[in-house]
């Protein structure tokens, strides 16, 4: 079967003949497209094109590479409404957030372009008379970006922009759940004069394109955002070639709320950090440890706010707080975690079941109280609009329970006591901690998880370095 959506290789759209993947709107179940499920031969062509283009791309002054990036971001800014609508339709995000995603993506590309004149090496002190030691930073070569579906558009930029500004070329594989925004991105990119082969797009499943890319000898870096299980498979596929991996594998973010916290601020931030993108964000609040003294008051505020959360088809109503979950598997996982907590003695205070709508993978905004650390809902990533609460006696207990996790991406604490906040910062085993605010990272930060949340990180100066390797030069003069 042929598909009107075409892979983009060496500066050209390539007609696809072969297997296709169906893309559905998760709010309506409507079939919206069939896209290529490319094979290993197409991956070979894309990697070969990226390899051919890389040396000349690397030789360009960084400021010229930045110029190309800015042309791409300008195209995105001219097409915000079109792009946001595609994202909302295939992923289920509400339109205001989809617009934020497109604008943030353009901002991210521009921010990355600004690094052009700041990509420095180092001059090291020598032990020898007349010797000069230079540490150069060089691109790795070809980066393969494997994308998830939750912020699918932004993730193109998070993989592509730092790769390109540092002199690498890329092959991008979108998630098979949300490929249409990546085709739209590529259409706009193709309207610029970006040299052929610098950016390539290959669409397909994890088993086809994902497996071929990650086992490919011509790939120098695999940068992946997705699940822990797939991250492990990617490391295994990369091992024979010793290909570098950069893995962002989600989290089980704890939020700690102490007795002295501003409860309205905490409740607003916790709900915002759970409702955004229907709870399908790696840094979303996944479990709340609330100190006994304010447990009742905070719980009441959370229940009230979660119960008031409005959801439905994002394209039918722009004022909704959230859309559906992305697919049946996501809905089944949320349902199973809440059901198992209930069966183990936790109390569902609001929600706790699928929404009674005719169409769409909707789950009711849910608060589950009386959770304990042995429950799966406190240990596994929920990735849905569910807030599980556990009562703790003090900060020490909260920190110990927060750290007792396979994950280590983000965390937060709500308190007016600077000593308590800084003790949490010292002892929490997480890549990020938010104090008295919602969970959401900044592009100039460094988004990196510990433990099974991943290897390496993204954003800011440290994120750029992930796309480089060092070359030390010893120059002996007389
Ligand atoms: O992820 P997968 P799924 C978590 C979240 C979610 C769960 C499952 O808990 O409920 O993962 O989501 C590609 N080689 N996160 O199943 O499978 C696949 O085609 C190479 C957290 O959608 O990890 C897609 O492009 N690639 C998260 C990408 O991996 C392979 C974001 C992600 O899919 C592959 C998303 C293979 N063998 C889900 N198999 C976050 N960190 O924010 C699959 N893929």
Short mmCIF file of C-alpha atoms and ligand atoms in Angstrom, two decimals:
data_model
loop_
_atom_site.label_atom_id
_atom_site.label_comp_id
_atom_site.label_asym_id
_atom_site.label_seq_id
_atom_site.Cartn_x
_atom_site.Cartn_y
_atom_site.Cartn_z
CA UNK A 1 0.00 0.00 0.00
CA UNK A 2 1.31 3.45 -0.80
CA UNK A 3 1.19 6.43 1.53
CA UNK A 4 0.99 10.13 0.75
CA UNK A 5 3.40 10.70 3.64
CA UNK A 6 6.96 10.32 2.47
CA UNK A 7 10.25 9.83 4.18
CA UNK A 8 12.78 12.60 3.69
CA UNK A 9 16.26 11.50 2.68
CA UNK A 10 19.13 13.50 1.22
CA UNK A 11 16.97 16.56 0.72
CA UNK A 12 14.18 14.70 -1.15
CA UNK A 13 10.83 13.17 -0.26
CA UNK A 14 10.96 9.49 -1.19
CA UNK A 15 7.83 7.61 -2.30
CA UNK A 16 7.06 4.70 0.01
CA UNK A 17 5.82 1.34 -1.24
CA UNK A 18 5.29 -1.26 1.42
CA UNK A 19 3.81 -1.61 4.87
CA UNK A 20 2.01 1.32 6.43
CA UNK A 21 0.94 2.26 9.94
CA UNK A 22 -2.48 3.70 10.76
CA UNK A 23 -2.65 6.91 12.76
CA UNK A 24 -5.80 7.58 14.78
CA UNK A 25 -7.20 10.56 16.63
CA UNK A 26 -7.25 9.41 20.30
CA UNK A 27 -10.23 11.66 21.08
CA UNK A 28 -12.48 10.36 18.30
CA UNK A 29 -10.88 7.04 17.19
CA UNK A 30 -11.06 8.44 13.63
CA UNK A 31 -8.44 7.07 11.19
CA UNK A 32 -6.54 10.16 10.10
CA UNK A 33 -3.62 8.82 8.07
CA UNK A 34 -1.54 5.91 6.89
CA UNK A 35 2.20 6.49 7.14
CA UNK A 36 5.23 4.50 5.99
CA UNK A 37 6.56 1.63 8.06
CA UNK A 38 9.98 1.80 6.45
CA UNK A 39 12.43 -1.07 6.32
CA UNK A 40 16.13 -1.40 7.08
CA UNK A 41 17.00 -0.51 3.46
CA UNK A 42 15.46 2.95 3.89
CA UNK A 43 17.32 3.42 7.18
CA UNK A 44 20.55 2.52 5.33
CA UNK A 45 19.86 5.21 2.73
CA UNK A 46 19.09 7.83 5.37
CA UNK A 47 22.21 7.07 7.41
CA UNK A 48 24.35 7.06 4.25
CA UNK A 49 22.93 10.48 3.26
CA UNK A 50 23.61 11.85 6.74
CA UNK A 51 27.18 10.51 6.62
CA UNK A 52 27.84 12.07 3.21
CA UNK A 53 26.54 15.45 4.35
CA UNK A 54 28.31 15.56 7.70
CA UNK A 55 31.90 16.59 6.83
CA UNK A 56 30.83 19.68 4.87
CA UNK A 57 28.26 20.58 7.54
CA UNK A 58 30.93 20.33 10.25
CA UNK A 59 33.27 22.58 8.24
CA UNK A 60 30.74 25.41 8.08
CA UNK A 61 31.32 28.09 10.71
CA UNK A 62 28.84 27.48 13.57
CA UNK A 63 27.29 30.88 12.94
CA UNK A 64 26.26 29.70 9.47
CA UNK A 65 24.76 26.53 10.88
CA UNK A 66 22.84 28.78 13.28
CA UNK A 67 21.51 30.72 10.29
CA UNK A 68 19.92 27.56 8.89
CA UNK A 69 18.38 26.77 12.28
CA UNK A 70 16.84 30.25 12.42
CA UNK A 71 15.27 29.78 8.99
CA UNK A 72 13.59 26.62 10.27
CA UNK A 73 12.29 28.30 13.44
CA UNK A 74 10.92 31.19 11.37
CA UNK A 75 8.93 28.70 9.26
CA UNK A 76 7.49 27.18 12.43
CA UNK A 77 6.43 30.60 13.75
CA UNK A 78 4.57 31.30 10.48
CA UNK A 79 2.60 28.06 10.85
CA UNK A 80 1.72 27.78 14.52
CA UNK A 81 -2.00 27.18 14.02
CA UNK A 82 -1.56 24.50 11.35
CA UNK A 83 1.10 22.67 13.37
CA UNK A 84 -0.80 22.91 16.66
CA UNK A 85 -3.92 21.47 15.05
CA UNK A 86 -1.97 18.47 13.73
CA UNK A 87 -0.48 17.85 17.18
CA UNK A 88 -3.86 18.12 18.90
CA UNK A 89 -5.50 15.80 16.38
CA UNK A 90 -2.99 12.96 16.50
CA UNK A 91 -1.84 13.20 20.12
CA UNK A 92 -4.87 14.56 21.99
CA UNK A 93 -3.23 17.62 23.49
CA UNK A 94 -5.44 20.66 24.16
CA UNK A 95 -4.97 23.45 21.60
CA UNK A 96 -3.50 26.09 23.95
CA UNK A 97 -0.81 23.60 25.00
CA UNK A 98 -0.24 22.52 21.39
CA UNK A 99 0.39 26.18 20.49
CA UNK A 100 2.78 26.47 23.42
CA UNK A 101 4.58 23.37 22.14
CA UNK A 102 5.07 24.86 18.66
CA UNK A 103 6.21 28.26 19.94
CA UNK A 104 8.46 26.66 22.56
CA UNK A 105 9.98 24.51 19.82
CA UNK A 106 10.78 27.59 17.73
CA UNK A 107 12.22 29.30 20.83
CA UNK A 108 14.30 26.22 21.58
CA UNK A 109 15.77 26.19 18.08
CA UNK A 110 16.60 29.91 18.34
CA UNK A 111 18.09 29.45 21.80
CA UNK A 112 20.27 26.63 20.47
CA UNK A 113 21.33 28.77 17.51
CA UNK A 114 22.55 31.41 19.99
CA UNK A 115 25.23 28.97 21.12
CA UNK A 116 27.00 29.35 17.77
CA UNK A 117 29.49 31.90 19.08
CA UNK A 118 29.84 30.22 22.46
CA UNK A 119 30.93 26.69 21.50
CA UNK A 120 34.33 26.82 23.11
CA UNK A 121 37.15 24.39 23.70
CA UNK A 122 39.71 24.73 26.49
CA UNK A 123 43.38 25.62 26.81
CA UNK A 124 44.97 23.40 29.46
CA UNK A 125 48.04 24.04 31.58
CA UNK A 126 51.07 22.05 30.48
CA UNK A 127 53.81 20.47 32.64
CA UNK A 128 56.38 21.18 29.91
CA UNK A 129 58.20 24.31 28.81
CA UNK A 130 56.97 25.58 25.45
CA UNK A 131 54.07 23.16 25.19
CA UNK A 132 50.45 24.20 24.53
CA UNK A 133 47.56 21.83 25.20
CA UNK A 134 44.23 22.44 23.49
CA UNK A 135 41.05 20.57 24.19
CA UNK A 136 38.82 20.75 21.13
CA UNK A 137 35.16 19.77 21.03
CA UNK A 138 34.13 18.01 17.84
CA UNK A 139 30.86 16.61 16.54
CA UNK A 140 30.25 12.89 16.87
CA UNK A 141 29.05 12.41 13.28
CA UNK A 142 25.52 11.12 12.71
CA UNK A 143 22.94 11.31 15.50
CA UNK A 144 19.81 9.15 15.41
CA UNK A 145 16.89 10.75 17.26
CA UNK A 146 14.16 8.35 18.34
CA UNK A 147 11.08 10.21 19.54
CA UNK A 148 8.16 9.58 21.88
CA UNK A 149 4.59 10.78 21.33
CA UNK A 150 3.97 13.01 24.37
CA UNK A 151 5.72 16.18 23.17
CA UNK A 152 6.42 14.88 19.69
CA UNK A 153 7.03 18.20 17.98
CA UNK A 154 9.30 19.67 20.64
CA UNK A 155 11.31 16.46 20.78
CA UNK A 156 12.27 16.84 17.10
CA UNK A 157 13.99 20.09 18.05
CA UNK A 158 15.44 18.74 21.30
CA UNK A 159 17.26 16.09 19.28
CA UNK A 160 17.92 18.00 16.06
CA UNK A 161 18.95 21.52 17.13
CA UNK A 162 21.85 20.64 19.46
CA UNK A 163 23.02 17.97 17.00
CA UNK A 164 23.10 20.42 14.09
CA UNK A 165 24.61 23.42 15.87
CA UNK A 166 27.54 21.25 17.03
CA UNK A 167 28.18 19.95 13.48
CA UNK A 168 26.41 16.60 13.47
CA UNK A 169 23.81 15.51 10.95
CA UNK A 170 20.65 13.65 11.97
CA UNK A 171 18.20 10.90 11.16
CA UNK A 172 14.92 11.37 13.04
CA UNK A 173 12.40 8.62 13.73
CA UNK A 174 9.07 9.91 15.06
CA UNK A 175 6.81 7.78 17.23
CA UNK A 176 4.40 5.72 15.15
CA UNK A 177 1.64 7.17 17.38
CA UNK A 178 2.32 10.77 16.31
CA UNK A 179 4.24 10.97 13.01
CA UNK A 180 2.11 13.59 11.24
CA UNK A 181 3.59 16.59 13.04
CA UNK A 182 7.06 15.35 12.05
CA UNK A 183 6.04 15.22 8.38
CA UNK A 184 4.68 18.78 8.69
CA UNK A 185 7.93 19.90 10.34
CA UNK A 186 9.91 18.29 7.53
CA UNK A 187 7.77 19.92 4.83
CA UNK A 188 8.60 23.32 6.32
CA UNK A 189 12.27 22.46 6.76
CA UNK A 190 12.36 21.36 3.09
CA UNK A 191 11.27 24.86 2.09
CA UNK A 192 14.52 26.25 3.51
CA UNK A 193 17.91 25.83 1.85
CA UNK A 194 19.27 23.46 4.50
CA UNK A 195 21.88 21.34 2.65
CA UNK A 196 20.65 17.87 1.59
CA UNK A 197 21.36 15.04 4.03
CA UNK A 198 21.77 17.23 7.11
CA UNK A 199 18.26 16.34 8.32
CA UNK A 200 16.58 13.07 7.38
CA UNK A 201 13.24 11.67 8.50
CA UNK A 202 12.38 7.97 8.48
CA UNK A 203 8.99 6.86 9.73
CA UNK A 204 8.24 3.39 11.03
CA UNK A 205 7.73 1.22 14.04
CA UNK A 206 10.24 0.55 16.79
CA UNK A 207 10.66 -3.01 15.54
CA UNK A 208 11.54 -1.88 12.00
CA UNK A 209 13.10 1.59 11.84
CA UNK A 210 13.99 1.79 15.55
CA UNK A 211 15.79 -1.52 15.58
CA UNK A 212 17.62 -0.81 12.29
CA UNK A 213 18.79 2.64 13.41
CA UNK A 214 20.02 1.55 16.81
CA UNK A 215 22.02 -1.38 15.41
CA UNK A 216 23.47 0.69 12.57
CA UNK A 217 27.26 0.99 12.31
CA UNK A 218 26.95 4.39 10.65
CA UNK A 219 25.23 5.98 13.64
CA UNK A 220 27.48 7.64 16.23
CA UNK A 221 24.90 8.67 18.82
CA UNK A 222 21.44 7.38 19.61
CA UNK A 223 19.41 9.97 21.45
CA UNK A 224 16.16 8.51 22.69
CA UNK A 225 13.19 9.56 24.80
CA UNK A 226 10.71 6.88 25.81
CA UNK A 227 10.16 3.94 28.12
CA UNK A 228 12.71 2.11 30.29
CA UNK A 229 12.10 -1.18 28.48
CA UNK A 230 12.82 0.32 25.09
CA UNK A 231 15.83 2.17 26.50
CA UNK A 232 17.29 -1.15 27.62
CA UNK A 233 16.66 -2.70 24.19
CA UNK A 234 18.36 0.28 22.57
CA UNK A 235 21.45 -0.12 24.75
CA UNK A 236 21.56 -3.78 23.81
CA UNK A 237 21.27 -2.97 20.10
CA UNK A 238 23.95 -0.28 20.43
CA UNK A 239 26.39 -2.47 22.35
CA UNK A 240 27.99 -4.42 19.46
CA UNK A 241 29.03 -1.14 17.79
CA UNK A 242 29.70 0.61 21.11
CA UNK A 243 27.45 3.40 19.84
CA UNK A 244 26.91 6.15 22.37
CA UNK A 245 23.47 6.40 23.90
CA UNK A 246 21.64 9.34 25.43
CA UNK A 247 18.48 8.08 27.13
CA UNK A 248 15.59 9.96 28.75
CA UNK A 249 13.38 7.26 30.20
CA UNK A 250 10.66 8.89 32.21
CA UNK A 251 10.15 9.07 35.93
CA UNK A 252 8.11 8.61 39.04
CA UNK A 253 8.40 12.16 40.33
CA UNK A 254 7.70 12.59 44.05
CA UNK A 255 6.26 15.82 45.46
CA UNK A 256 6.75 16.46 49.19
CA UNK A 257 4.31 18.80 50.94
CA UNK A 258 5.27 19.81 54.49
CA UNK A 259 3.04 21.17 57.27
CA UNK A 260 4.24 24.75 56.76
CA UNK A 261 3.57 24.83 53.00
CA UNK A 262 1.32 27.35 51.28
CA UNK A 263 -1.44 24.84 50.59
CA UNK A 264 -3.17 26.73 47.80
CA UNK A 265 0.10 27.19 46.00
CA UNK A 266 0.94 23.51 46.50
CA UNK A 267 -2.49 22.28 45.39
CA UNK A 268 -2.44 24.46 42.26
CA UNK A 269 1.07 23.35 41.34
CA UNK A 270 0.40 19.65 41.97
CA UNK A 271 -2.77 19.64 39.89
CA UNK A 272 -1.11 21.64 37.11
CA UNK A 273 1.78 19.16 37.14
CA UNK A 274 -0.64 16.25 36.81
CA UNK A 275 -3.24 17.55 34.40
CA UNK A 276 -0.89 19.03 31.80
CA UNK A 277 -0.88 16.82 28.70
CA UNK A 278 -3.26 14.48 30.58
CA UNK A 279 -0.47 13.48 32.92
CA UNK A 280 1.67 12.15 30.08
CA UNK A 281 4.87 14.03 30.87
CA UNK A 282 8.09 12.51 32.16
CA UNK A 283 8.48 15.17 34.85
CA UNK A 284 4.80 15.18 35.95
CA UNK A 285 4.00 14.66 39.65
CA UNK A 286 3.54 10.90 39.96
CA UNK A 287 3.22 10.52 43.77
CA UNK A 288 2.62 12.94 46.66
CA UNK A 289 4.08 12.57 50.16
CA UNK A 290 2.02 14.80 52.42
CA UNK A 291 2.91 15.53 56.04
CA UNK A 292 0.26 14.34 58.47
CA UNK A 293 -0.63 17.76 59.92
CA UNK A 294 -1.96 19.14 56.64
CA UNK A 295 -3.01 15.89 54.96
CA UNK A 296 -6.72 16.47 55.30
CA UNK A 297 -6.65 20.11 54.22
CA UNK A 298 -4.41 19.46 51.20
CA UNK A 299 -6.38 16.40 50.15
CA UNK A 300 -9.59 18.41 50.14
CA UNK A 301 -8.04 21.06 47.90
CA UNK A 302 -6.62 18.46 45.51
CA UNK A 303 -9.92 16.60 45.24
CA UNK A 304 -11.78 19.81 44.56
CA UNK A 305 -9.35 20.90 41.84
CA UNK A 306 -9.03 17.49 40.17
CA UNK A 307 -12.82 16.99 40.16
CA UNK A 308 -13.19 20.40 38.48
CA UNK A 309 -10.77 19.49 35.69
CA UNK A 310 -12.56 19.66 32.33
CA UNK A 311 -11.68 17.15 29.65
CA UNK A 312 -12.85 15.95 26.26
CA UNK A 313 -12.04 16.30 22.55
CA UNK A 314 -9.44 19.10 22.26
CA UNK A 315 -10.60 20.07 18.78
CA UNK A 316 -14.23 20.34 19.85
CA UNK A 317 -13.61 22.73 22.75
CA UNK A 318 -10.56 25.00 23.15
CA UNK A 319 -11.24 25.73 26.80
CA UNK A 320 -10.73 22.18 28.10
CA UNK A 321 -8.00 21.44 30.65
CA UNK A 322 -7.01 18.12 29.10
CA UNK A 323 -7.67 15.69 26.28
CA UNK A 324 -7.62 11.90 26.12
CA UNK A 325 -4.76 9.52 26.80
CA UNK A 326 -2.78 8.67 23.71
CA UNK A 327 -3.97 5.11 23.15
CA UNK A 328 -5.68 2.03 24.53
CA UNK A 329 -2.46 0.73 26.13
CA UNK A 330 -2.01 4.00 28.03
CA UNK A 331 -5.62 3.92 29.24
CA UNK A 332 -5.36 0.27 30.29
CA UNK A 333 -2.17 0.98 32.27
CA UNK A 334 -3.77 3.84 34.22
CA UNK A 335 -6.88 1.79 34.89
CA UNK A 336 -4.90 -1.19 36.09
CA UNK A 337 -2.74 0.87 38.49
CA UNK A 338 -5.77 2.57 40.09
CA UNK A 339 -7.72 -0.70 40.31
CA UNK A 340 -4.80 -2.50 41.95
CA UNK A 341 -4.35 0.33 44.50
CA UNK A 342 -8.04 0.21 45.33
CA UNK A 343 -7.88 -3.56 45.74
CA UNK A 344 -4.89 -3.15 48.08
CA UNK A 345 -6.83 -0.79 50.38
CA UNK A 346 -6.30 2.70 48.94
CA UNK A 347 -9.29 5.02 48.74
CA UNK A 348 -10.38 6.65 45.49
CA UNK A 349 -11.65 10.12 46.47
CA UNK A 350 -12.58 11.30 42.99
CA UNK A 351 -12.49 9.71 39.54
CA UNK A 352 -11.08 6.20 39.53
CA UNK A 353 -12.53 4.97 36.26
CA UNK A 354 -12.80 5.54 32.52
CA UNK A 355 -14.86 8.56 31.60
CA UNK A 356 -18.36 7.94 30.38
CA UNK A 357 -17.84 9.48 26.93
CA UNK A 358 -18.86 7.83 23.68
CA UNK A 359 -15.40 8.16 22.14
CA UNK A 360 -11.81 8.76 23.18
CA UNK A 361 -9.33 7.23 25.62
CA UNK A 362 -10.53 9.35 28.54
CA UNK A 363 -9.83 8.59 32.19
CA UNK A 364 -11.40 10.66 34.95
CA UNK A 365 -9.09 13.04 36.86
CA UNK A 366 -8.40 10.96 39.96
CA UNK A 367 -7.14 11.32 43.52
CA UNK A 368 -6.21 8.16 45.43
CA UNK A 369 -5.55 8.55 49.18
CA UNK A 370 -4.14 6.09 51.70
CA UNK A 371 -1.47 4.75 49.36
CA UNK A 372 1.51 2.85 50.73
CA UNK A 373 5.00 2.41 49.33
CA UNK A 374 4.46 -1.22 48.34
CA UNK A 375 1.63 -0.37 45.93
CA UNK A 376 2.39 -0.38 42.20
CA UNK A 377 0.71 3.02 41.90
CA UNK A 378 3.53 4.46 44.05
CA UNK A 379 6.27 2.64 42.15
CA UNK A 380 5.34 2.41 38.43
CA UNK A 381 4.99 5.29 36.02
CA UNK A 382 1.26 6.03 35.71
CA UNK A 383 1.42 8.52 32.81
CA UNK A 384 -2.16 9.63 33.34
CA UNK A 385 -4.30 12.12 35.33
CA UNK A 386 -3.99 10.34 38.68
CA UNK A 387 -2.59 11.75 41.94
CA UNK A 388 -1.75 9.07 44.54
CA UNK A 389 -1.22 10.38 48.08
CA UNK A 390 0.74 8.88 50.95
CA UNK A 391 0.91 10.37 54.45
CA UNK A 392 4.35 10.80 56.07
CA UNK A 393 5.33 11.94 59.55
CA UNK A 394 8.32 14.12 58.73
CA UNK A 395 10.79 15.26 56.08
CA UNK A 396 13.19 12.38 56.73
CA UNK A 397 10.48 9.85 56.02
CA UNK A 398 9.38 11.77 52.93
CA UNK A 399 12.91 11.88 51.50
CA UNK A 400 13.53 8.20 52.26
CA UNK A 401 10.31 7.18 50.51
CA UNK A 402 10.97 9.52 47.58
CA UNK A 403 14.43 8.01 47.08
CA UNK A 404 13.14 4.45 47.36
CA UNK A 405 12.44 4.28 43.62
CA UNK A 406 13.92 2.90 40.42
CA UNK A 407 13.51 6.36 38.91
CA UNK A 408 15.37 9.61 39.51
CA UNK A 409 14.26 12.28 37.05
CA UNK A 410 12.34 15.09 38.80
CA UNK A 411 11.12 15.85 42.33
CA UNK A 412 9.59 18.74 44.22
CA UNK A 413 9.07 20.11 47.72
CA UNK A 414 6.57 22.62 49.08
CA UNK A 415 7.64 24.36 52.30
CA UNK A 416 8.30 27.87 53.65
CA UNK A 417 11.38 26.61 55.54
CA UNK A 418 14.60 27.20 53.59
CA UNK A 419 16.42 24.68 55.78
CA UNK A 420 13.92 21.96 54.95
CA UNK A 421 14.07 22.83 51.25
CA UNK A 422 17.85 22.72 51.16
CA UNK A 423 17.99 19.47 53.16
CA UNK A 424 15.76 17.99 50.47
CA UNK A 425 18.08 19.33 47.78
CA UNK A 426 21.06 17.73 49.53
CA UNK A 427 19.43 14.35 50.00
CA UNK A 428 17.01 13.80 47.08
CA UNK A 429 18.48 11.47 44.45
CA UNK A 430 16.98 13.17 41.42
CA UNK A 431 18.22 15.13 38.44
CA UNK A 432 15.83 18.03 39.12
CA UNK A 433 14.08 19.49 42.17
CA UNK A 434 11.38 22.14 41.99
CA UNK A 435 10.80 24.18 45.14
CA UNK A 436 7.36 25.77 45.61
CA UNK A 437 6.47 25.53 41.91
CA UNK A 438 5.09 23.20 39.30
CA UNK A 439 7.27 20.62 37.55
CA UNK A 440 8.47 21.94 34.21
CA UNK A 441 12.02 22.33 33.03
CA UNK A 442 13.66 25.31 31.30
CA UNK A 443 15.56 25.07 28.00
CA UNK A 444 18.69 26.56 29.63
CA UNK A 445 18.65 23.90 32.39
CA UNK A 446 19.82 20.30 32.07
CA UNK A 447 17.12 17.64 31.93
CA UNK A 448 18.84 14.47 33.09
CA UNK A 449 17.66 11.54 35.17
CA UNK A 450 19.44 9.26 37.58
CA UNK A 451 18.96 5.51 38.03
CA UNK A 452 16.55 4.03 35.47
CA UNK A 453 15.44 7.49 34.37
CA UNK A 454 18.28 7.48 31.93
CA UNK A 455 21.81 8.21 30.85
CA UNK A 456 22.99 11.68 29.91
CA UNK A 457 20.63 14.58 29.48
CA UNK A 458 19.33 17.39 27.30
CA UNK A 459 19.15 21.20 27.13
CA UNK A 460 21.44 24.08 27.97
CA UNK A 461 25.21 24.03 27.70
CA UNK A 462 25.52 20.55 29.20
CA UNK A 463 23.00 19.21 26.69
CA UNK A 464 25.08 20.48 23.78
CA UNK A 465 28.16 18.70 25.08
CA UNK A 466 26.33 15.36 24.75
CA UNK A 467 26.62 15.80 20.98
CA UNK A 468 30.38 16.34 21.03
CA UNK A 469 33.56 14.46 21.76
CA UNK A 470 36.89 15.83 22.86
CA UNK A 471 40.13 15.92 20.91
CA UNK A 472 43.21 16.97 22.86
CA UNK A 473 46.11 18.49 20.93
CA UNK A 474 49.64 18.73 22.39
CA UNK A 475 51.70 21.36 20.56
CA UNK A 476 55.39 21.48 21.49
CA UNK A 477 57.14 24.69 20.51
CA UNK A 478 60.82 25.42 20.85
O1 LIG B 1 7.13 3.91 24.63
P1 LIG B 1 8.32 3.35 23.74
P2 LIG B 1 5.55 3.68 24.51
C1 LIG B 1 6.71 5.76 29.11
C2 LIG B 1 5.31 5.94 29.67
C3 LIG B 1 4.47 5.20 28.68
C4 LIG B 1 5.37 4.03 28.37
C5 LIG B 1 5.10 3.29 27.08
O2 LIG B 1 5.24 5.34 30.94
O3 LIG B 1 3.23 4.80 29.22
O4 LIG B 1 6.67 4.60 28.32
O5 LIG B 1 5.09 4.18 25.97
C6 LIG B 1 10.47 3.52 19.67
N1 LIG B 1 14.30 0.15 19.11
N2 LIG B 1 7.12 6.89 28.27
O6 LIG B 1 5.22 2.25 24.37
O7 LIG B 1 8.06 1.95 23.27
C7 LIG B 1 9.02 3.74 19.32
O8 LIG B 1 8.78 3.44 17.96
C8 LIG B 1 14.28 1.46 18.85
C9 LIG B 1 7.94 7.87 28.91
O9 LIG B 1 5.00 4.58 23.49
O10 LIG B 1 9.55 3.56 24.54
C10 LIG B 1 8.88 5.22 19.68
O11 LIG B 1 9.39 6.02 18.62
N3 LIG B 1 13.19 2.21 19.04
C11 LIG B 1 8.35 8.92 28.02
C12 LIG B 1 9.79 5.35 20.91
O12 LIG B 1 10.63 4.22 20.89
C13 LIG B 1 12.09 1.64 19.53
C14 LIG B 1 7.73 9.18 26.73
C15 LIG B 1 9.08 5.41 22.25
O13 LIG B 1 8.31 4.28 22.43
C16 LIG B 1 12.06 0.25 19.83
C17 LIG B 1 6.97 8.08 26.21
C18 LIG B 1 13.24 -0.49 19.60
N4 LIG B 1 13.32 -1.80 19.87
C19 LIG B 1 6.67 6.99 26.99
N5 LIG B 1 10.82 -0.05 20.32
C20 LIG B 1 9.23 9.99 28.52
N6 LIG B 1 10.47 9.65 28.87
O14 LIG B 1 8.83 11.14 28.58
C21 LIG B 1 10.10 1.09 20.32
N7 LIG B 1 10.86 2.11 19.84
#
